[in-house]
Every structure is written in C-alpha cells, then in structure tokens.
Amino acid sequence: MAENYDIYQTPLNSRYCSYEMKHLFSPRNRFSTWRKLWLWLAEAVKELGLEGISEGALKQLREHVEIKDEEFAVAAEEEKRRRHDVMAHVHAFGLVAPEAAGIIHLGATSCYVTDNADLIFLRDGLKILLPKLAIVIRKLADFAFDNKDLPCLGYTHGQPAQLVTVGKRTCLWIQDLLMDLRNIERAHDDLRFRGVKGTTGTQASFLALFAGNHDKVKKLDRLVTEKAKFSKIHPAYQISSQTYSRKVDLDVMSSLGSFGATCQRIGADIRHLAMLKEMEEPFETDQIGSSAMAYKRNPMRSERLCSLGRYLTNLPKNAVETYAAQWFERSLDDSAIRRICIPEAYLCADACLILLNNICSGLVLYPALIQRRINQELPFMATENIIMALTAKGISRQTAHEEIRVLSHQAANNVKVHGGDNDLLERIRNTAFFQPIIGQLDQLLDPKTFVGRAPEQVAEFILGEVGLLSEEQIVKMSEEELRHLEKGEVELALQKYSYELEDVKTAQINV
C-alpha cells in the first residue's frame, strides 16, 4: 500500500491550513454528516407519526453516526460496483445499523444528503473564517493606532507624493478588510438549508409518504432544518430544484475571492515597503532568506500571501461557470468541480488568514530609514511653504519662486546625475536671498505639518470620538459620557467578536 509520501497531496492540506478547516472538509466529517442527515430524517418522520420506524432502528443509527475507519473500504467497494457514492454509503450505514437498513434515505434523493451537507459546510466554514478575519483586523488596528503619528512618504503612480502616516496607510488595508468582513458576514447570513425537497424540489415523495398531508410535509421540512441548526433566520429555501441553486456557491465564493484580492494588495504593499527597507514582516532567528545569498531577508510570508490570494481570487470563476451551465432541475456536471473548488476556496482563505495573522503580529518598522526617505523628498515638498514664508516677509512671490526653482533643479541634478543626497536645504541656507526665513526652516520642514488630518483620521476610524481624547480627558469623563461617544467604524464592526478577541494569539505558520 502506498505511503502518504508516494501520493500527491494538495499543499493547502499538507502545508498551509488549520486542522479545523481540514477536518471540516474531511471524508470522515462529510460522510458522518450524511449519516446525521439520515438520522434526522428518520427521527423527524417518526415524530410526525409515520409507522414502521422503531426505537431500535434509531438507536442503531445514533450509535453509528460517525463513520469508522473500516467502513470507508466497505463504501468504496460498493461505490466501485454501483458507481453511486450516496447509495454506497446507504449500504455501508445499513450494514452497521441493520434494523434501520430499510428506512435509511426514506423518500429522499441523493441531494438530500450531498447538498444539505454542503450547506452545513459552507455555513460552518464561514463561522471558522469570520473570527480569524476579525482578529487580523484587530491586530492591524492596534498597529495603525500605535503608528498614527509616524510620518512616511506617500506614493502615487509609484512616485513620492505628499506625506501620510504609517497608521493612515495601514487603515487603507483595514478598510478593505472591513469590506471583506461585511461581505462574508452577509454571505453567511444569507445561507439557508435545502431541507427535504425530493427529486425535483416538489416534495412529491414526501407528500406520498404522508398520504397527501401537506402540513406534515411542511413540518418535516422544518423539523429537519432545525435539527441541522438552521434557525428561523436561516430557514430552508422554499424553492429548489433537485439541488439548491448553484448561485449560492457563487455568492459565497465571490466573497472569499474578493478577500483573496485584498490579501494580494496587502502582501504587495508589505513587499514594496520591505524593498524600500521601511517595513518588514517577521523574520525568525534561524530563518534562511536565500540558499545562496546568506544576507537576504526575503518577505516569504507576504509573497506566499500574494500567491495564495491570487489563487483564491480566481476560484470564483469556477462557481460562475458551474452555475451558468446548470440544466433545468439538475445536471451532474456540477459535481466533480464542486468537490474540488469549494473546499479549496475555504482552505485557501483559511491559509491566507493564518498568514495575515502571523505577519500582522510581528510587523517591524525602521523609523530612521523612513525619516531618511522623507529627508530626501521633503525639501522639494516644502518649497511652497518656503515661498509663502518669504512672501510674508514682503518678498515678491515670483522672485522667490524663481530663486527656489533654480536651487531645486541644482539639487535634483545632484541626486540624479551624481548620486548625491538632496542638498536643497544646504543650498538655501548658503544663499543670501533666503536669510530672512532661515530661522523658520526647521518649523517649515517639520514632517508632522505635512500629514494633514492623518492621525485624527486613524483615531476616528478605529476608536471614534474617544480616539481623539487624551488619557487625562478620558479619566475625567463618566461611564455614561463615554458610552454616548460615537464609536469608530472598526470598533463597531468588531463588537460581535468580543469573545474571540479576548485572548488573541499569534497564528503559527507550518512552513
């Protein structure tokens, strides 16, 4: 028999994902969920008065609801013979629950177990992802707030632009992640159950089972839906074909694909900042950056994040094509592709969140290098301030403009042609024309005067009005006054995850 090392494994499973997500889509959980669905159906029809289902049969079903190792081989052999996975597992379940063998799958079609199980997995997978995303947002929000006042160069078109702050730039990432949080929450909240619908969605088989009693058929649908923990907020779809609409898969995967694009954006920004030596992702003591160049500190986490994010971003196209290709009440060309792309989308999103958590837990800033880069560009950005200061001293604006234009071009030539530093300030200090404002230069060139409302924007975005108050002001306020302060967008979005945010840990990557 081949060992695990002799057969292909998806890297999502072997390298990147959490156990809880891998278990969710595991064969044991899938087929055990099928068994739960058969049990719930049997319990529900008995509760509604259908005769012929004994307590002994239900007891055997309950005792064997989790599929055992040896039963996989039984089901596999039967599927090879029958070419039908659901009937193979009906057979395997019946062997260990013989008293129930005749009532397993009663009135149902294959999609009763396959589709309802998939909807459970879609729901539970999003429940795994959402708190992880909230934790990433919390970590980035803390980083942004801590660095809300730290000026850095902004870049537009890849070129130096007006100053921002490290915290303000981080809030660009947070804002996009909040959009992902809302999208995924909405996809979760919109999920419903297929329920008990029969072969083409008409419930005809169950209507026959209950001798034409429509109320009992409706109650059966409701009972099984409740047993699957889909509530009144998430009832069963009233309308389905043999399957639930594959538009549901498209909706869920689109929210995950959009998150994948955010991962690419954040990862690329961190990689660029690492290239500029302003920011780095965590780098461990024994970590090797390059097999050849021992000095390198490659941003491998962010590069992996971009790679996995790119894959996740492209997966929703499979859902688009699958939904569009469906015929009437059902066609089976959706089956194989869904077995692959739905678990992969969840595993990939999970892997991205583990990476984001790990990266955001240990971001390293180099303020001296950030300041050095500012110093290279700030003299040019400050020329307008210098011109205004000269004008205030009674000097012609046009004359001041010409004087500083000439010196600016000389300084730019020194940087570009000779590879020197930006010496514009030195040239200004050594030119008699500028003597009236030499004493103001430090004030005119203070980076904090070039960042606008960036620090206040960060505080308001994360904490709201309280973010603008000093500790002394907060101490003097009553709890009632603090409660009435407007909350920040980040704090509002994270309120429902307060339990998960109580003990936030750093996610460990496997490799």
Short mmCIF file of C-alpha atoms in Angstrom, two decimals:
data_model
loop_
_atom_site.label_atom_id
_atom_site.label_comp_id
_atom_site.label_asym_id
_atom_site.label_seq_id
_atom_site.Cartn_x
_atom_site.Cartn_y
_atom_site.Cartn_z
CA MET A 1 0.00 0.00 0.00
CA ALA A 2 1.33 3.45 -0.95
CA GLU A 3 2.51 5.69 1.84
CA ASN A 4 1.43 9.32 2.04
CA TYR A 5 4.82 10.27 0.60
CA ASP A 6 4.03 8.26 -2.54
CA ILE A 7 0.82 10.06 -3.49
CA TYR A 8 0.06 13.69 -4.30
CA GLN A 9 -1.34 15.89 -1.57
CA THR A 10 -2.58 19.41 -2.13
CA PRO A 11 -0.21 21.89 -0.44
CA LEU A 12 -3.27 23.60 1.00
CA ASN A 13 -3.77 20.49 3.11
CA SER A 14 -0.18 19.48 3.79
CA ARG A 15 1.39 22.93 4.31
CA TYR A 16 -0.90 25.87 4.84
CA CYS A 17 -4.22 25.26 6.61
CA SER A 18 -5.58 24.80 10.09
CA TYR A 19 -6.72 21.42 11.37
CA GLU A 20 -10.27 22.68 11.98
CA MET A 21 -10.73 23.67 8.34
CA LYS A 22 -9.13 20.50 7.04
CA HIS A 23 -11.38 18.45 9.31
CA LEU A 24 -14.50 20.29 8.16
CA PHE A 25 -13.98 19.08 4.59
CA SER A 26 -12.55 15.70 5.55
CA PRO A 27 -14.12 12.43 4.31
CA ARG A 28 -14.98 11.43 7.88
CA ASN A 29 -16.85 14.66 8.58
CA ARG A 30 -18.57 14.61 5.18
CA PHE A 31 -19.89 11.06 5.45
CA SER A 32 -20.66 11.38 9.14
CA THR A 33 -22.73 14.46 8.27
CA TRP A 34 -24.59 12.39 5.68
CA ARG A 35 -25.37 9.89 8.44
CA LYS A 36 -26.61 12.67 10.70
CA LEU A 37 -28.92 13.82 7.93
CA TRP A 38 -30.32 10.30 7.52
CA LEU A 39 -30.79 10.10 11.29
CA TRP A 40 -32.54 13.49 11.41
CA LEU A 41 -34.87 12.46 8.59
CA ALA A 42 -35.77 9.20 10.34
CA GLU A 43 -36.32 10.95 13.67
CA ALA A 44 -38.47 13.64 12.06
CA VAL A 45 -40.78 11.30 10.13
CA LYS A 46 -41.25 9.21 13.29
CA GLU A 47 -42.03 12.36 15.32
CA LEU A 48 -44.70 13.16 12.74
CA GLY A 49 -46.39 9.80 13.29
CA LEU A 50 -45.10 7.65 10.44
CA GLU A 51 -45.20 4.00 11.45
CA GLY A 52 -42.51 1.44 10.77
CA ILE A 53 -39.53 3.19 12.38
CA SER A 54 -38.58 1.50 15.62
CA GLU A 55 -36.68 2.93 18.54
CA GLY A 56 -34.16 0.16 18.00
CA ALA A 57 -33.53 1.38 14.46
CA LEU A 58 -32.98 4.96 15.63
CA LYS A 59 -30.70 3.70 18.41
CA GLN A 60 -28.51 1.87 15.90
CA LEU A 61 -28.36 4.95 13.66
CA ARG A 62 -27.29 7.14 16.58
CA GLU A 63 -24.64 4.64 17.70
CA HIS A 64 -23.02 4.56 14.26
CA VAL A 65 -23.48 8.17 13.17
CA GLU A 66 -19.71 8.66 12.97
CA ILE A 67 -18.23 6.52 10.23
CA LYS A 68 -15.40 4.24 11.35
CA ASP A 69 -12.13 3.62 9.51
CA GLU A 70 -13.04 0.13 8.34
CA GLU A 71 -16.35 1.35 6.88
CA PHE A 72 -14.63 3.54 4.29
CA ALA A 73 -13.36 0.45 2.48
CA VAL A 74 -16.85 -1.08 2.52
CA ALA A 75 -18.36 2.06 0.98
CA ALA A 76 -15.53 2.35 -1.58
CA GLU A 77 -16.02 -1.22 -2.76
CA GLU A 78 -19.77 -0.70 -3.06
CA GLU A 79 -19.32 2.55 -4.98
CA LYS A 80 -16.95 0.83 -7.40
CA ARG A 81 -19.72 -1.72 -8.02
CA ARG A 82 -22.67 0.70 -8.14
CA ARG A 83 -20.99 3.88 -9.45
CA HIS A 84 -23.04 5.84 -6.93
CA ASP A 85 -21.45 7.31 -3.83
CA VAL A 86 -24.65 8.01 -1.90
CA MET A 87 -26.07 4.52 -2.38
CA ALA A 88 -22.68 3.06 -1.43
CA HIS A 89 -22.88 4.88 1.90
CA VAL A 90 -26.53 3.89 2.38
CA HIS A 91 -25.29 0.32 2.06
CA ALA A 92 -22.36 0.82 4.47
CA PHE A 93 -24.60 2.54 7.05
CA GLY A 94 -27.18 -0.23 6.77
CA LEU A 95 -24.59 -2.89 7.49
CA VAL A 96 -23.76 -1.37 10.90
CA ALA A 97 -27.39 -0.41 11.62
CA PRO A 98 -29.25 -3.42 10.22
CA GLU A 99 -32.53 -2.70 12.00
CA ALA A 100 -32.60 0.67 10.19
CA ALA A 101 -31.36 -0.55 6.80
CA GLY A 102 -34.81 -0.45 5.24
CA ILE A 103 -35.64 3.13 6.26
CA ILE A 104 -32.31 4.90 5.59
CA HIS A 105 -32.82 7.54 2.86
CA LEU A 106 -36.59 7.15 3.08
CA GLY A 107 -38.28 9.39 0.48
CA ALA A 108 -35.03 11.22 -0.18
CA THR A 109 -32.87 11.85 -3.22
CA SER A 110 -29.07 11.96 -3.22
CA CYS A 111 -29.01 15.73 -2.91
CA TYR A 112 -30.82 15.47 0.40
CA VAL A 113 -27.50 14.41 1.91
CA THR A 114 -24.97 15.89 -0.52
CA ASP A 115 -26.46 19.37 -0.82
CA ASN A 116 -27.62 19.76 2.75
CA ALA A 117 -24.20 18.62 3.95
CA ASP A 118 -22.53 21.13 1.64
CA LEU A 119 -24.68 23.94 3.03
CA ILE A 120 -23.68 22.92 6.55
CA PHE A 121 -20.03 23.01 5.49
CA LEU A 122 -20.45 26.40 3.79
CA ARG A 123 -22.03 27.79 6.96
CA ASP A 124 -19.59 26.24 9.42
CA GLY A 125 -16.60 27.18 7.28
CA LEU A 126 -17.61 30.84 7.30
CA LYS A 127 -18.00 30.59 11.08
CA ILE A 128 -14.37 29.48 11.24
CA LEU A 129 -13.16 32.25 8.93
CA LEU A 130 -15.02 35.26 10.34
CA PRO A 131 -13.43 35.37 13.82
CA LYS A 132 -10.00 34.86 12.25
CA LEU A 133 -10.63 37.84 9.98
CA ALA A 134 -11.81 39.91 12.96
CA ILE A 135 -8.58 39.08 14.81
CA VAL A 136 -6.48 40.23 11.84
CA ILE A 137 -8.41 43.50 11.73
CA ARG A 138 -7.90 43.95 15.50
CA LYS A 139 -4.14 43.39 15.19
CA LEU A 140 -3.82 45.81 12.27
CA ALA A 141 -5.99 48.37 14.07
CA ASP A 142 -3.67 48.25 17.10
CA PHE A 143 -0.65 48.66 14.83
CA ALA A 144 -2.29 51.55 12.99
CA PHE A 145 -3.24 53.36 16.19
CA ASP A 146 0.25 52.94 17.64
CA ASN A 147 1.73 54.47 14.49
CA LYS A 148 -0.93 57.03 13.65
CA ASP A 149 1.53 59.91 14.19
CA LEU A 150 4.57 58.42 12.40
CA PRO A 151 5.02 60.32 9.11
CA CYS A 152 6.13 58.47 5.99
CA LEU A 153 6.24 59.18 2.29
CA GLY A 154 3.05 58.67 0.38
CA TYR A 155 3.31 57.28 -3.13
CA THR A 156 1.11 57.94 -6.12
CA HIS A 157 1.97 56.45 -9.53
CA GLY A 158 4.87 54.75 -7.73
CA GLN A 159 6.43 58.17 -7.14
CA PRO A 160 6.92 60.10 -3.87
CA ALA A 161 3.85 62.15 -3.01
CA GLN A 162 2.54 64.11 -0.03
CA LEU A 163 3.29 62.62 3.36
CA VAL A 164 0.89 60.25 5.10
CA THR A 165 1.49 58.31 8.30
CA VAL A 166 2.23 54.62 8.79
CA GLY A 167 -1.06 54.29 10.67
CA LYS A 168 -3.04 56.02 7.93
CA ARG A 169 -1.63 53.70 5.25
CA THR A 170 -2.46 50.69 7.43
CA CYS A 171 -6.04 51.92 7.64
CA LEU A 172 -6.30 51.53 3.87
CA TRP A 173 -5.77 47.80 4.40
CA ILE A 174 -8.17 47.71 7.34
CA GLN A 175 -10.91 49.45 5.39
CA ASP A 176 -10.71 46.83 2.64
CA LEU A 177 -10.71 44.02 5.22
CA LEU A 178 -13.82 45.52 6.80
CA MET A 179 -15.49 45.31 3.40
CA ASP A 180 -14.47 41.64 3.26
CA LEU A 181 -15.84 41.11 6.78
CA ARG A 182 -19.19 42.59 5.78
CA ASN A 183 -19.30 40.60 2.52
CA ILE A 184 -18.56 37.30 4.25
CA GLU A 185 -20.98 38.06 7.09
CA ARG A 186 -23.71 38.78 4.55
CA ALA A 187 -22.92 35.58 2.63
CA HIS A 188 -23.18 33.67 5.92
CA ASP A 189 -26.40 35.37 6.96
CA ASP A 190 -27.99 34.70 3.56
CA LEU A 191 -27.26 30.96 3.68
CA ARG A 192 -30.30 28.74 4.04
CA PHE A 193 -30.93 25.00 4.11
CA ARG A 194 -32.09 22.87 1.18
CA GLY A 195 -34.17 20.80 3.52
CA VAL A 196 -36.48 17.96 2.48
CA LYS A 197 -37.49 18.62 -1.13
CA GLY A 198 -37.39 15.34 -3.09
CA THR A 199 -36.11 14.61 -6.58
CA THR A 200 -37.09 17.79 -8.39
CA GLY A 201 -37.88 20.07 -5.48
CA THR A 202 -41.63 19.38 -5.41
CA GLN A 203 -41.66 17.23 -2.23
CA ALA A 204 -43.83 14.72 -4.11
CA SER A 205 -42.25 11.65 -2.49
CA PHE A 206 -42.85 13.03 1.00
CA LEU A 207 -46.40 14.02 0.13
CA ALA A 208 -46.96 10.39 -0.85
CA LEU A 209 -45.24 9.22 2.34
CA PHE A 210 -47.72 11.22 4.43
CA ALA A 211 -50.77 10.31 2.32
CA GLY A 212 -51.23 13.79 0.89
CA ASN A 213 -50.91 15.67 4.19
CA HIS A 214 -49.31 18.97 3.16
CA ASP A 215 -48.96 20.23 6.73
CA LYS A 216 -46.90 17.21 7.75
CA VAL A 217 -44.61 17.64 4.75
CA LYS A 218 -44.04 21.27 5.69
CA LYS A 219 -43.42 20.30 9.31
CA LEU A 220 -40.97 17.61 8.18
CA ASP A 221 -39.00 20.19 6.21
CA ARG A 222 -38.98 22.50 9.22
CA LEU A 223 -38.01 19.78 11.71
CA VAL A 224 -35.01 18.57 9.72
CA THR A 225 -33.93 22.15 9.13
CA GLU A 226 -33.99 22.83 12.88
CA LYS A 227 -32.05 19.64 13.64
CA ALA A 228 -29.34 20.91 11.29
CA LYS A 229 -29.24 24.10 13.41
CA PHE A 230 -30.57 26.34 10.67
CA SER A 231 -32.84 28.71 12.59
CA LYS A 232 -35.79 30.91 11.73
CA ILE A 233 -33.26 33.43 10.47
CA HIS A 234 -31.83 30.76 8.16
CA PRO A 235 -34.83 28.57 7.23
CA ALA A 236 -34.92 26.14 4.33
CA TYR A 237 -35.23 27.54 0.84
CA GLN A 238 -38.87 27.46 -0.20
CA ILE A 239 -37.87 26.88 -3.79
CA SER A 240 -35.24 24.44 -5.02
CA SER A 241 -34.74 22.01 -7.82
CA GLN A 242 -33.07 18.69 -7.09
CA THR A 243 -30.20 20.85 -5.80
CA TYR A 244 -30.06 24.17 -4.06
CA SER A 245 -29.25 26.90 -6.57
CA ARG A 246 -25.58 26.93 -7.53
CA LYS A 247 -25.91 30.70 -7.36
CA VAL A 248 -25.39 30.18 -3.61
CA ASP A 249 -21.92 28.74 -4.21
CA LEU A 250 -21.15 31.67 -6.49
CA ASP A 251 -22.28 34.15 -3.84
CA VAL A 252 -20.16 32.61 -1.08
CA MET A 253 -17.09 32.07 -3.24
CA SER A 254 -17.29 35.62 -4.60
CA SER A 255 -16.96 37.00 -1.07
CA LEU A 256 -13.95 34.74 -0.48
CA GLY A 257 -12.44 35.66 -3.85
CA SER A 258 -12.78 39.35 -3.03
CA PHE A 259 -10.92 38.70 0.22
CA GLY A 260 -8.21 37.00 -1.84
CA ALA A 261 -7.74 40.22 -3.81
CA THR A 262 -7.31 42.13 -0.53
CA CYS A 263 -4.62 39.66 0.52
CA GLN A 264 -2.75 40.34 -2.70
CA ARG A 265 -2.98 44.09 -2.15
CA ILE A 266 -1.72 43.97 1.44
CA GLY A 267 1.01 41.48 0.64
CA ALA A 268 2.24 43.58 -2.28
CA ASP A 269 2.36 46.75 -0.16
CA ILE A 270 4.41 45.00 2.52
CA ARG A 271 6.77 43.59 -0.11
CA HIS A 272 7.28 47.04 -1.61
CA LEU A 273 7.92 48.56 1.82
CA ALA A 274 10.41 45.76 2.54
CA MET A 275 12.14 46.62 -0.74
CA LEU A 276 12.37 50.22 0.47
CA LYS A 277 13.59 48.93 3.86
CA GLU A 278 10.87 50.84 5.73
CA MET A 279 8.90 47.83 7.00
CA GLU A 280 9.48 44.11 7.27
CA GLU A 281 7.38 41.08 8.08
CA PRO A 282 8.54 38.86 10.96
CA PHE A 283 11.87 37.13 10.40
CA GLU A 284 12.89 34.36 12.79
CA THR A 285 16.34 33.88 14.31
CA ASP A 286 17.07 30.67 12.41
CA GLN A 287 15.16 31.59 9.26
CA ILE A 288 17.06 31.41 5.96
CA GLY A 289 16.21 34.03 3.36
CA SER A 290 18.15 32.57 0.45
CA SER A 291 20.02 29.33 -0.18
CA ALA A 292 22.76 31.29 -1.94
CA MET A 293 22.71 34.85 -0.56
CA ALA A 294 23.01 34.41 3.19
CA TYR A 295 22.37 38.08 3.99
CA LYS A 296 18.88 38.19 2.45
CA ARG A 297 15.64 38.66 4.39
CA ASN A 298 13.11 37.74 1.71
CA PRO A 299 9.47 38.59 2.54
CA MET A 300 8.40 34.97 2.03
CA ARG A 301 5.21 35.26 4.10
CA SER A 302 3.92 38.21 2.10
CA GLU A 303 4.97 36.57 -1.15
CA ARG A 304 3.06 33.44 -0.16
CA LEU A 305 0.10 35.61 0.82
CA CYS A 306 0.08 37.15 -2.66
CA SER A 307 0.37 33.73 -4.26
CA LEU A 308 -2.47 32.15 -2.29
CA GLY A 309 -4.54 35.31 -2.60
CA ARG A 310 -4.16 35.16 -6.39
CA TYR A 311 -5.34 31.55 -6.42
CA LEU A 312 -8.31 32.38 -4.18
CA THR A 313 -9.25 35.37 -6.33
CA ASN A 314 -9.50 33.15 -9.40
CA LEU A 315 -11.55 30.33 -7.84
CA PRO A 316 -14.97 32.07 -8.09
CA LYS A 317 -14.80 31.75 -11.88
CA ASN A 318 -15.41 28.01 -11.39
CA ALA A 319 -18.59 28.82 -9.49
CA VAL A 320 -19.67 31.28 -12.21
CA GLU A 321 -19.29 28.69 -14.95
CA THR A 322 -20.88 25.91 -12.90
CA TYR A 323 -23.96 27.98 -12.07
CA ALA A 324 -24.36 29.13 -15.69
CA ALA A 325 -24.04 25.55 -17.02
CA GLN A 326 -26.88 24.02 -15.00
CA TRP A 327 -29.79 22.48 -16.95
CA PHE A 328 -33.38 22.76 -15.74
CA GLU A 329 -33.81 20.88 -12.44
CA ARG A 330 -30.30 19.45 -12.30
CA SER A 331 -27.30 18.16 -14.22
CA LEU A 332 -24.34 16.29 -12.78
CA ASP A 333 -21.59 18.34 -14.42
CA ASP A 334 -21.55 20.41 -11.23
CA SER A 335 -20.44 17.54 -9.02
CA ALA A 336 -16.74 16.93 -9.66
CA ILE A 337 -15.79 20.60 -9.90
CA ARG A 338 -17.63 21.47 -6.66
CA ARG A 339 -15.84 18.67 -4.81
CA ILE A 340 -12.60 20.44 -5.71
CA CYS A 341 -13.20 24.18 -5.80
CA ILE A 342 -15.44 24.69 -2.73
CA PRO A 343 -13.07 23.06 -0.21
CA GLU A 344 -10.11 24.75 -1.91
CA ALA A 345 -11.70 28.18 -1.58
CA TYR A 346 -12.19 27.66 2.16
CA LEU A 347 -8.79 26.08 2.71
CA CYS A 348 -7.14 28.89 0.75
CA ALA A 349 -8.98 31.62 2.67
CA ASP A 350 -8.02 29.90 5.93
CA ALA A 351 -4.37 29.77 4.85
CA CYS A 352 -4.44 33.47 3.95
CA LEU A 353 -5.86 34.38 7.36
CA ILE A 354 -3.20 32.35 9.17
CA LEU A 355 -0.54 34.20 7.18
CA LEU A 356 -2.12 37.61 7.76
CA ASN A 357 -2.34 36.96 11.49
CA ASN A 358 1.28 35.87 11.64
CA ILE A 359 2.52 38.82 9.59
CA CYS A 360 0.46 41.43 11.44
CA SER A 361 1.62 40.07 14.79
CA GLY A 362 5.23 40.96 14.10
CA LEU A 363 5.48 43.84 11.64
CA VAL A 364 8.81 45.63 12.04
CA LEU A 365 9.26 49.34 11.30
CA TYR A 366 12.53 51.18 10.67
CA PRO A 367 11.76 54.81 11.61
CA ALA A 368 15.30 56.03 10.84
CA LEU A 369 15.07 54.77 7.26
CA ILE A 370 11.54 56.15 6.95
CA GLN A 371 12.85 59.53 8.08
CA ARG A 372 15.81 59.31 5.72
CA ARG A 373 13.49 58.76 2.78
CA ILE A 374 11.37 61.69 3.92
CA ASN A 375 14.51 63.84 4.12
CA GLN A 376 15.30 63.01 0.50
CA GLU A 377 11.96 64.33 -0.72
CA LEU A 378 10.64 66.76 1.89
CA PRO A 379 12.80 69.73 0.81
CA PHE A 380 11.07 69.69 -2.58
CA MET A 381 7.63 69.33 -0.96
CA ALA A 382 8.39 72.24 1.38
CA THR A 383 9.21 74.72 -1.40
CA GLU A 384 5.68 76.14 -1.43
CA ASN A 385 5.84 76.70 2.34
CA ILE A 386 9.19 78.46 1.92
CA ILE A 387 7.80 80.67 -0.85
CA MET A 388 4.83 81.64 1.35
CA ALA A 389 7.15 82.43 4.27
CA LEU A 390 9.26 84.72 2.03
CA THR A 391 6.12 86.44 0.73
CA ALA A 392 5.10 87.12 4.34
CA LYS A 393 8.42 88.95 4.71
CA GLY A 394 7.47 91.26 1.84
CA ILE A 395 9.43 89.50 -0.93
CA SER A 396 7.83 89.06 -4.36
CA ARG A 397 6.25 85.66 -4.82
CA GLN A 398 7.53 85.41 -8.42
CA THR A 399 11.07 86.33 -7.39
CA ALA A 400 11.00 83.77 -4.58
CA HIS A 401 9.64 81.15 -6.96
CA GLU A 402 12.45 81.70 -9.45
CA GLU A 403 15.16 81.59 -6.79
CA ILE A 404 13.92 78.34 -5.33
CA ARG A 405 13.26 76.84 -8.79
CA VAL A 406 16.91 77.26 -9.73
CA LEU A 407 18.17 75.72 -6.48
CA SER A 408 15.67 72.85 -6.73
CA HIS A 409 16.91 71.89 -10.17
CA GLN A 410 20.50 72.03 -8.97
CA ALA A 411 19.66 69.75 -6.03
CA ALA A 412 17.75 67.33 -8.28
CA ASN A 413 20.72 67.20 -10.63
CA ASN A 414 22.99 66.35 -7.69
CA VAL A 415 20.68 63.43 -6.75
CA LYS A 416 20.05 62.06 -10.24
CA VAL A 417 23.32 62.68 -12.05
CA HIS A 418 25.88 62.48 -9.26
CA GLY A 419 24.06 60.09 -6.92
CA GLY A 420 24.33 62.53 -4.03
CA ASP A 421 21.87 63.44 -1.30
CA ASN A 422 19.18 66.03 -1.70
CA ASP A 423 21.14 69.15 -0.67
CA LEU A 424 18.42 71.71 -1.39
CA LEU A 425 18.28 72.86 2.24
CA GLU A 426 22.03 73.36 2.34
CA ARG A 427 21.84 75.43 -0.86
CA ILE A 428 19.02 77.51 0.64
CA ARG A 429 20.99 78.12 3.83
CA ASN A 430 24.04 79.18 1.78
CA THR A 431 22.07 81.62 -0.40
CA ALA A 432 21.74 85.16 0.94
CA PHE A 433 18.33 85.61 -0.67
CA PHE A 434 16.80 83.23 1.88
CA GLN A 435 18.34 84.75 5.01
CA PRO A 436 15.04 86.34 6.16
CA ILE A 437 13.47 82.89 6.76
CA ILE A 438 16.48 80.74 7.73
CA GLY A 439 15.32 80.69 11.35
CA GLN A 440 11.97 79.24 10.27
CA LEU A 441 13.33 76.38 8.18
CA ASP A 442 13.06 73.69 10.83
CA GLN A 443 9.47 74.62 11.51
CA LEU A 444 8.66 74.80 7.80
CA LEU A 445 10.16 71.32 7.32
CA ASP A 446 8.60 69.51 10.29
CA PRO A 447 7.15 66.32 8.73
CA LYS A 448 4.20 66.37 11.12
CA THR A 449 2.96 69.56 9.49
CA PHE A 450 2.67 67.74 6.14
CA VAL A 451 0.39 64.87 7.14
CA GLY A 452 -2.86 66.81 7.35
CA ARG A 453 -5.50 65.07 9.48
CA ALA A 454 -3.97 61.61 9.09
CA PRO A 455 -3.51 60.99 12.85
CA GLU A 456 -7.04 62.19 13.61
CA GLN A 457 -8.48 60.13 10.74
CA VAL A 458 -6.86 56.98 12.15
CA ALA A 459 -8.16 57.64 15.67
CA GLU A 460 -11.69 58.39 14.46
CA PHE A 461 -11.76 55.40 12.10
CA ILE A 462 -10.64 52.91 14.75
CA LEU A 463 -11.99 54.23 18.05
CA GLY A 464 -14.33 57.07 17.13
CA GLU A 465 -14.58 60.20 19.25
CA VAL A 466 -12.76 58.66 22.19
CA GLY A 467 -9.71 58.21 19.99
CA LEU A 468 -9.29 61.98 19.85
CA LEU A 469 -9.23 62.40 23.62
CA SER A 470 -6.19 62.39 25.86
CA GLU A 471 -5.91 59.98 28.77
CA GLU A 472 -6.49 62.89 31.16
CA GLN A 473 -9.72 63.80 29.39
CA ILE A 474 -10.96 60.20 29.40
CA VAL A 475 -10.28 59.80 33.13
CA LYS A 476 -12.42 62.85 33.89
CA MET A 477 -15.42 61.51 31.96
CA SER A 478 -18.15 59.35 33.45
CA GLU A 479 -19.05 55.94 32.06
CA GLU A 480 -22.31 57.42 30.82
CA GLU A 481 -20.49 60.16 28.91
CA LEU A 482 -18.08 57.65 27.38
CA ARG A 483 -20.97 55.43 26.29
CA HIS A 484 -22.52 58.28 24.34
CA LEU A 485 -19.38 59.00 22.35
CA GLU A 486 -19.62 57.99 18.72
CA LYS A 487 -17.77 54.71 18.10
CA GLY A 488 -15.29 54.17 15.31
CA GLU A 489 -16.06 52.04 12.27
CA VAL A 490 -13.55 49.39 13.32
CA GLU A 491 -14.84 49.10 16.87
CA LEU A 492 -18.43 48.83 15.66
CA ALA A 493 -17.55 46.08 13.20
CA LEU A 494 -15.67 44.06 15.81
CA GLN A 495 -18.26 44.27 18.60
CA LYS A 496 -19.86 40.94 17.77
CA TYR A 497 -16.47 39.21 18.00
CA SER A 498 -15.66 40.42 21.50
CA TYR A 499 -15.41 36.86 22.87
CA GLU A 500 -12.90 35.77 20.21
CA LEU A 501 -10.89 38.95 20.71
CA GLU A 502 -10.45 38.42 24.45
CA ASP A 503 -7.41 36.17 24.03
CA VAL A 504 -5.77 36.95 20.71
CA LYS A 505 -2.76 34.80 19.88
CA THR A 506 -0.24 34.84 17.08
CA ALA A 507 -1.07 32.25 14.44
CA GLN A 508 1.85 29.94 13.71
CA ILE A 509 2.62 29.02 10.12
CA ASN A 510 3.56 25.41 9.43
CA VAL A 511 6.40 26.12 6.98
#
